[in-house]
CSV table of C-alpha atoms and ligand atoms in Angstrom, one decimal:
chain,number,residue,atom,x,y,z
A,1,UNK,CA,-11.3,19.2,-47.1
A,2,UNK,CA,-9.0,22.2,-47.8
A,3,UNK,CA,-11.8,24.5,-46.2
A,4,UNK,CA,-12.2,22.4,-43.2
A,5,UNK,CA,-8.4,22.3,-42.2
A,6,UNK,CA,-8.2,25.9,-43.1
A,7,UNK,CA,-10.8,27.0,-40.4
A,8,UNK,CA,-9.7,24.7,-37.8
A,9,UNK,CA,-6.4,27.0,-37.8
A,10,UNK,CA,-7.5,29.9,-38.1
A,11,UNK,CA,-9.7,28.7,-34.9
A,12,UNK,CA,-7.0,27.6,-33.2
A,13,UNK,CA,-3.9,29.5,-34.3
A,14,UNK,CA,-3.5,31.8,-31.4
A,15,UNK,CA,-3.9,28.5,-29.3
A,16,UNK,CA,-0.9,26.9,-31.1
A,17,UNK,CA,1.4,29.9,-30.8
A,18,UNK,CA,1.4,29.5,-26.9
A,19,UNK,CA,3.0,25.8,-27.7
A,20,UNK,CA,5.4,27.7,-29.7
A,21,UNK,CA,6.5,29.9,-27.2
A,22,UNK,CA,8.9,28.2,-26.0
A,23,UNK,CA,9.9,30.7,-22.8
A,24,UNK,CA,6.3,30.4,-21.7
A,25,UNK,CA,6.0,26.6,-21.9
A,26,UNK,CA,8.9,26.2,-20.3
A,27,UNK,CA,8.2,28.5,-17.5
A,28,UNK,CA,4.9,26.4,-16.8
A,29,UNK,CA,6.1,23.1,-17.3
A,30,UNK,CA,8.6,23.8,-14.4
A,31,UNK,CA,5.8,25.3,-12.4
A,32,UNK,CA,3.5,22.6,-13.0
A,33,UNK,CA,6.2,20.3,-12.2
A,34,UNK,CA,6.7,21.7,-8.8
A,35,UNK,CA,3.2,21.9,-7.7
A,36,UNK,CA,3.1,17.9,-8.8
A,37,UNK,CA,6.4,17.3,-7.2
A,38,UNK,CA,5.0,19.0,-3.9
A,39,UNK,CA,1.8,17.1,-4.1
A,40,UNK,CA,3.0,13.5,-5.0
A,41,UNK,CA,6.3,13.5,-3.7
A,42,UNK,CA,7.3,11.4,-6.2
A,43,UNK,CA,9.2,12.5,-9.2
A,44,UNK,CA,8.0,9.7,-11.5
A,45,UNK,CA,4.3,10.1,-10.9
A,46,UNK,CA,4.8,13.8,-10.8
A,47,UNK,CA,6.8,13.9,-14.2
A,48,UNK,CA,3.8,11.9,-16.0
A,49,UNK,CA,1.2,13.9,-14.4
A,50,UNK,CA,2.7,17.0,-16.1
A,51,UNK,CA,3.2,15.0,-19.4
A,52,UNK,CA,-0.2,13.5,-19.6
A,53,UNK,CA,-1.4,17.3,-18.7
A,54,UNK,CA,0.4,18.6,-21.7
A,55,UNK,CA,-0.9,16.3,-24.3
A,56,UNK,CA,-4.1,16.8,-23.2
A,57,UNK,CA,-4.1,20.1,-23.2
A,58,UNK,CA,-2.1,19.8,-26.9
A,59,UNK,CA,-5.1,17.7,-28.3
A,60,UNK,CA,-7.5,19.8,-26.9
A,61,UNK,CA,-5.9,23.1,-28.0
A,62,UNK,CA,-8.8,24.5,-30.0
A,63,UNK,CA,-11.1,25.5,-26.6
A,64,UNK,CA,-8.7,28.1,-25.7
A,65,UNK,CA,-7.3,31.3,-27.7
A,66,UNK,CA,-5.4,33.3,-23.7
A,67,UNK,CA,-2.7,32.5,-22.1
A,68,UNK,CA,-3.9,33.0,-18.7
A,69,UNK,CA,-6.9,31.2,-19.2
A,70,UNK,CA,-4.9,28.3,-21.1
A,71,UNK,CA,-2.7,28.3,-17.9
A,72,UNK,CA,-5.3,28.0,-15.7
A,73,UNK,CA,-6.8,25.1,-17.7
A,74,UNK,CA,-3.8,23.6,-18.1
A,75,UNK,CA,-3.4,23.3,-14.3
A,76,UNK,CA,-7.0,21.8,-13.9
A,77,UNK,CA,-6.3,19.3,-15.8
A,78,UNK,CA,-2.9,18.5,-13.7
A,79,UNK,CA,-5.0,18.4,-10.7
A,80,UNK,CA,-7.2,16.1,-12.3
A,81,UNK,CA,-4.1,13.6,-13.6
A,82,UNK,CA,-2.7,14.1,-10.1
A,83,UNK,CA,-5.9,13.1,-8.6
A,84,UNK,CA,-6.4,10.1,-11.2
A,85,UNK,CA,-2.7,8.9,-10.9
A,86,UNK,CA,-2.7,8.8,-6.9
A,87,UNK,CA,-6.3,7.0,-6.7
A,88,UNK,CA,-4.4,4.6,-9.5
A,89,UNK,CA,-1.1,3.9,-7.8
A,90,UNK,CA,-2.8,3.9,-4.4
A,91,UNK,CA,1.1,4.0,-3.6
A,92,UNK,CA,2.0,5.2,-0.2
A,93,UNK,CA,5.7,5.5,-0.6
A,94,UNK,CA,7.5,5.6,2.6
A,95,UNK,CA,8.2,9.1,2.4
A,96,UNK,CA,4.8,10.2,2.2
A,97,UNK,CA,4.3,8.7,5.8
A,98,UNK,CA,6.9,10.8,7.7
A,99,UNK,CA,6.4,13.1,9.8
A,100,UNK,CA,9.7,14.2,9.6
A,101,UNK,CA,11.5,17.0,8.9
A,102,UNK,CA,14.1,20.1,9.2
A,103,UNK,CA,12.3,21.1,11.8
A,104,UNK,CA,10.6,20.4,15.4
A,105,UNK,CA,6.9,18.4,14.0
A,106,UNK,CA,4.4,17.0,15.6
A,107,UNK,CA,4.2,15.8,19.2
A,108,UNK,CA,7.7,17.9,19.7
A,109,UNK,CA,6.6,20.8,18.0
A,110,UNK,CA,3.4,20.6,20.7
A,111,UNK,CA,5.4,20.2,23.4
A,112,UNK,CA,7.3,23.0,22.3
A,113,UNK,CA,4.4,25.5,21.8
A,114,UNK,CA,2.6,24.6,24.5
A,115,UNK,CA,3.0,24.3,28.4
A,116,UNK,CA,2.2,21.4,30.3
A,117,UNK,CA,-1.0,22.6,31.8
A,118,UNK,CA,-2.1,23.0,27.8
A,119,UNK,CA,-1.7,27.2,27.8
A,120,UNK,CA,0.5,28.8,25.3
A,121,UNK,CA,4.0,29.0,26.3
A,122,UNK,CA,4.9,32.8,26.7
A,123,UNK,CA,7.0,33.3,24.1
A,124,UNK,CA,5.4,31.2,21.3
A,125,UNK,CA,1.6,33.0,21.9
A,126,UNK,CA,0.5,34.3,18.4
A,127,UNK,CA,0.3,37.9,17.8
A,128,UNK,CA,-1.4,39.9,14.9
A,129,UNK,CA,0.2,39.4,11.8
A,130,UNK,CA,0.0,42.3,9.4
A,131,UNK,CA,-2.1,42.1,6.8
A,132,UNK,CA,-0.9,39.5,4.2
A,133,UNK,CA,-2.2,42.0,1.2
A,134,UNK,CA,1.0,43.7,1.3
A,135,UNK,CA,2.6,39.9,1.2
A,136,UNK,CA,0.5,39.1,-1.9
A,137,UNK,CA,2.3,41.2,-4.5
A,138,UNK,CA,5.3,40.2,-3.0
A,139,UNK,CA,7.5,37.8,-4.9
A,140,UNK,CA,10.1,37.2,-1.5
A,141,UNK,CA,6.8,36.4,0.5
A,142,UNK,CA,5.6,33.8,-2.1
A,143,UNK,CA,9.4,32.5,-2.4
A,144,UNK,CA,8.8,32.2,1.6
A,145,UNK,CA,5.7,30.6,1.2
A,146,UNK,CA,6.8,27.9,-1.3
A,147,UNK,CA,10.2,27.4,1.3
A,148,UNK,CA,7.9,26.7,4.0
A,149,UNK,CA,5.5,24.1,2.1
A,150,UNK,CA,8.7,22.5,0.9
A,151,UNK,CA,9.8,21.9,4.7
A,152,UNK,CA,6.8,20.5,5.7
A,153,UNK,CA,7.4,16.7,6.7
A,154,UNK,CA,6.1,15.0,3.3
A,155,UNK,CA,3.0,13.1,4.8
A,156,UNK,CA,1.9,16.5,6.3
A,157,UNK,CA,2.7,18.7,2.6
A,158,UNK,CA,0.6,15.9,0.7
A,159,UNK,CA,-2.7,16.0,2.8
A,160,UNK,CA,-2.6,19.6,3.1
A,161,UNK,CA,-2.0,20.4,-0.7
A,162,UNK,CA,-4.7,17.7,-1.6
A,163,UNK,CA,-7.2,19.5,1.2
A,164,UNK,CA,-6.0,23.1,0.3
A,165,UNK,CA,-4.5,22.9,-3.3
A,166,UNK,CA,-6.5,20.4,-4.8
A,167,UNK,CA,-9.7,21.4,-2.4
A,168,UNK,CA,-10.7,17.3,-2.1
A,169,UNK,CA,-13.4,16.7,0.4
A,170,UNK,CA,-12.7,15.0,3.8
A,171,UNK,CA,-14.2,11.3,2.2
A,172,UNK,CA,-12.0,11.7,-0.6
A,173,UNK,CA,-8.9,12.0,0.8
A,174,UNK,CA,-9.6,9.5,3.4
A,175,UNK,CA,-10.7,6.9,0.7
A,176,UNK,CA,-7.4,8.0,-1.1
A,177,UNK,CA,-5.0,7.8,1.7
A,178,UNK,CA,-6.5,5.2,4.2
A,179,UNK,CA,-6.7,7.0,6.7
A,180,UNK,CA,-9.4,8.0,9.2
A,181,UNK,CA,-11.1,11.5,9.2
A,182,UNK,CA,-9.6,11.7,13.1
A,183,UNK,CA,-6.5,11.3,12.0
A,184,UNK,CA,-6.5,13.6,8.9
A,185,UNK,CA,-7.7,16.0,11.0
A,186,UNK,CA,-4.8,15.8,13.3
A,187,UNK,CA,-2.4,15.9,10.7
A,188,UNK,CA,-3.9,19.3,9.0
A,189,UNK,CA,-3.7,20.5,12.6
A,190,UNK,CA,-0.6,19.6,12.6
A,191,UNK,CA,0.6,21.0,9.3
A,192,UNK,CA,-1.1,24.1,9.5
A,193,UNK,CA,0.7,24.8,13.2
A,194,UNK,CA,4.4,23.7,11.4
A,195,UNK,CA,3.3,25.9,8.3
A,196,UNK,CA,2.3,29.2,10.4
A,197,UNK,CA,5.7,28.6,12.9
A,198,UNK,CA,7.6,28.6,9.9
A,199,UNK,CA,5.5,31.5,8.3
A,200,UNK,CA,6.1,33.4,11.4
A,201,UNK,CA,9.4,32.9,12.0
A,202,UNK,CA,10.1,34.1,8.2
A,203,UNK,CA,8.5,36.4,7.4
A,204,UNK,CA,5.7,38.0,10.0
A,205,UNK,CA,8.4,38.5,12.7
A,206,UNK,CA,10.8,39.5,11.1
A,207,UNK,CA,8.7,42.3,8.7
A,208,UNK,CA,7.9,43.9,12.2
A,209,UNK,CA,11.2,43.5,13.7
B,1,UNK,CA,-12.6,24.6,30.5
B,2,UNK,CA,-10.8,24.3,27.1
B,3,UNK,CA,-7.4,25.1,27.1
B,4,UNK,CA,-5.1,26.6,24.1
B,5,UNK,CA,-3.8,23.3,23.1
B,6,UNK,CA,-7.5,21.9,22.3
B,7,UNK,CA,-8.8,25.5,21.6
B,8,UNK,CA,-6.3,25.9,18.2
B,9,UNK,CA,-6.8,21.8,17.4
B,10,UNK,CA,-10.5,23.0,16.9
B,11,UNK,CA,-9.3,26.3,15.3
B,12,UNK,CA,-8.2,24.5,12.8
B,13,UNK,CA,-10.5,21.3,12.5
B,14,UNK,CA,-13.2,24.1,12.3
B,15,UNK,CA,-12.0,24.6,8.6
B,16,UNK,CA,-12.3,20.8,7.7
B,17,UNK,CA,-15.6,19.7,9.4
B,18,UNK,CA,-18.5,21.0,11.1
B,19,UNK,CA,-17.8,21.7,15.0
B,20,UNK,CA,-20.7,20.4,17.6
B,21,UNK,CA,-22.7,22.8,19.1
B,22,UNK,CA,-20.4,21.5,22.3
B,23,UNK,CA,-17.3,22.6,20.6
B,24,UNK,CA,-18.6,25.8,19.6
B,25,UNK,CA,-19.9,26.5,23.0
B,26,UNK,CA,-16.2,25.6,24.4
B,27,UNK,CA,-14.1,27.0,21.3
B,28,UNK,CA,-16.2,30.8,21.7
B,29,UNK,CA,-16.2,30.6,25.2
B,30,UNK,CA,-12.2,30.1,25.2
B,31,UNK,CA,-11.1,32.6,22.3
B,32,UNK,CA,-13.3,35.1,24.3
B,33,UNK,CA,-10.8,35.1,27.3
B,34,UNK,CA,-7.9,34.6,25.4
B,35,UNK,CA,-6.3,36.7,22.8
B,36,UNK,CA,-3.5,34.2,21.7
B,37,UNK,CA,-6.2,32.0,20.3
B,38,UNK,CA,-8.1,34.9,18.8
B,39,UNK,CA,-4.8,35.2,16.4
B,40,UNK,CA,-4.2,31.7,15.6
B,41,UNK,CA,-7.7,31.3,14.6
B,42,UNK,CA,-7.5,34.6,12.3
B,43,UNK,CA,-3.8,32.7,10.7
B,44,UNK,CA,-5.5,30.1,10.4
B,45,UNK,CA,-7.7,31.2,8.3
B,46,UNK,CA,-4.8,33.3,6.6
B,47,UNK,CA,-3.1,30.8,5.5
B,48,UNK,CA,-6.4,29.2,4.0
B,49,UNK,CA,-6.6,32.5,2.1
B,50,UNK,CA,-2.8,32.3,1.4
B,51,UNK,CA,-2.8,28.8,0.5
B,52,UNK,CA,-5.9,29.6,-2.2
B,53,UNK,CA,-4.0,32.7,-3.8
B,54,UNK,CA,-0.7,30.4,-4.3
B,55,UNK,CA,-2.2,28.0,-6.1
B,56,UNK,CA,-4.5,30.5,-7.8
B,57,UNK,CA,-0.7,32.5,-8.7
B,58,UNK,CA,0.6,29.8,-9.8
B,59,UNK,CA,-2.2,29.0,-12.3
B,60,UNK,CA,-2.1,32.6,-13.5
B,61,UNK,CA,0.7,34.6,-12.4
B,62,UNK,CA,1.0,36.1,-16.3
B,63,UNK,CA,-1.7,37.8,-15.3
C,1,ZN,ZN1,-6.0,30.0,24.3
């Protein structure tokens, strides 16, 4: 019996220590928290999705000895709570269905890009953005990045992260949502044009200004 | 003839579904002629990318 326990911590000893680092749990359970918070929009659901996460990953401790690869378990399984607590609550708080936000969104935000006859507007045409590389070591870009998710109207930051975060198929967030593939299409349209205005106006103009 | 406001709808569909052999036609005969669209359709799939390496940092930024 002695022998038994013995070998399970030696197995899983290096595991435990990352629980014991207090700093480093820390510092992930506030990240995790804000990618939950960002997906669900709801601080409740988001706060157990973290939780459940963590015990899981607790109890299962013994599969990992790294802390980068128990991080990026840990956040598999928080994608999979997430996914398991929306298809549960099948909640569709009010906030997740607006479109708005800080800024001009949808119809307005069309209107404001483009000109009547459908062409670009002359001062909102796209130009080349420099390569994103340089962006991708670069903590202000990333602080940009998460600024500009965060301003997203909520119903457009939810599909998005589930499409592009939690990489769900079309069927599955349709089922999940109830909403048709038209008009989850339009909303990524629409969330990708707020997301690369507010990109643009942040950070690739103003890097070349 | 597609114009820009159909021409970056299907820029950005094109990541989430299949386009039509119709589309395609339209979309490549559009973004040939217009250079505004060329960009959006390269940011759009920047921020794919981007959108892949944030959560991809935030999973294992300790490196
Ligand atoms: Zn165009």
């Amino acid at each position: 019996m002695t022998n038994a326990n013995v070998s399970v911590e030696i197995d899983s000893s290096a595991a435990v220590n990352i629980f014991q680092d207090t700093v480093f749990i820390e510092d992930l359970r506030t990240q995790m928290l804000k990618f939950a918070r960002l997906q669900v929009r709801d601080n409740q659901i988001a706060e157990d999705a973290v939780q459940e996460a963590m015990i899981s990953a607790y109890q299962n401790i013994d599969r990992f000895a790294r802390q980068a690869a128990f991080k990026t378990w840990v956040f598999s399984i928080l994608k999979n709570k997430i996914i398991d607590l929306l298809r549960k609550e099948k909640r569709h708080t009010a906030a997740s269905q607006l479109e708005d936000g800080p800024n001009l969104n949808g119809d307005a935000l069309i209107e404001h890009l483009f000109e009547e006859n459908g062409h670009w507007q002359k001062d909102e045409r796209p130009k080349k953005w420099d390569q994103p590389e340089h962006g991708v070591e670069n903590t202000h870009f990333w602080r940009i990045f998460d600024a500009c998710l965060d301003a997203l109207p909520a119903k457009y930051g939810r599909l998005f992260m589930m499409r592009e975060f939690l990489e769900m198929d079309t069927p599955e967030i349709c089922h999940n949502e109830e909403v048709t593939v038209s008009s989850l299409n339009v909303t990524l349209y629409r969330a990708r044009l707020r997301l690369r205005e507010c990109l643009e106006d942040h950070w690739f103009q103003k890097e070349t200004s | 003839m597609m114009k820009c406001k159909q021409a970056t709808q299907m820029l950005s569909e094109k990541l989430d579904r299949p386009l039509s052999a119709k589309e395609k036609i339209n979309l490549a005969m559009h973004t040939a002629i217009c250079g505004p669209c060329r960009q959006f359709g390269k940011q759009m799939e920047m921020i794919r990318g981007l959108s892949k390496s944030y959560s991809k940092a935030k999973e294992s930024d300790d490196k």
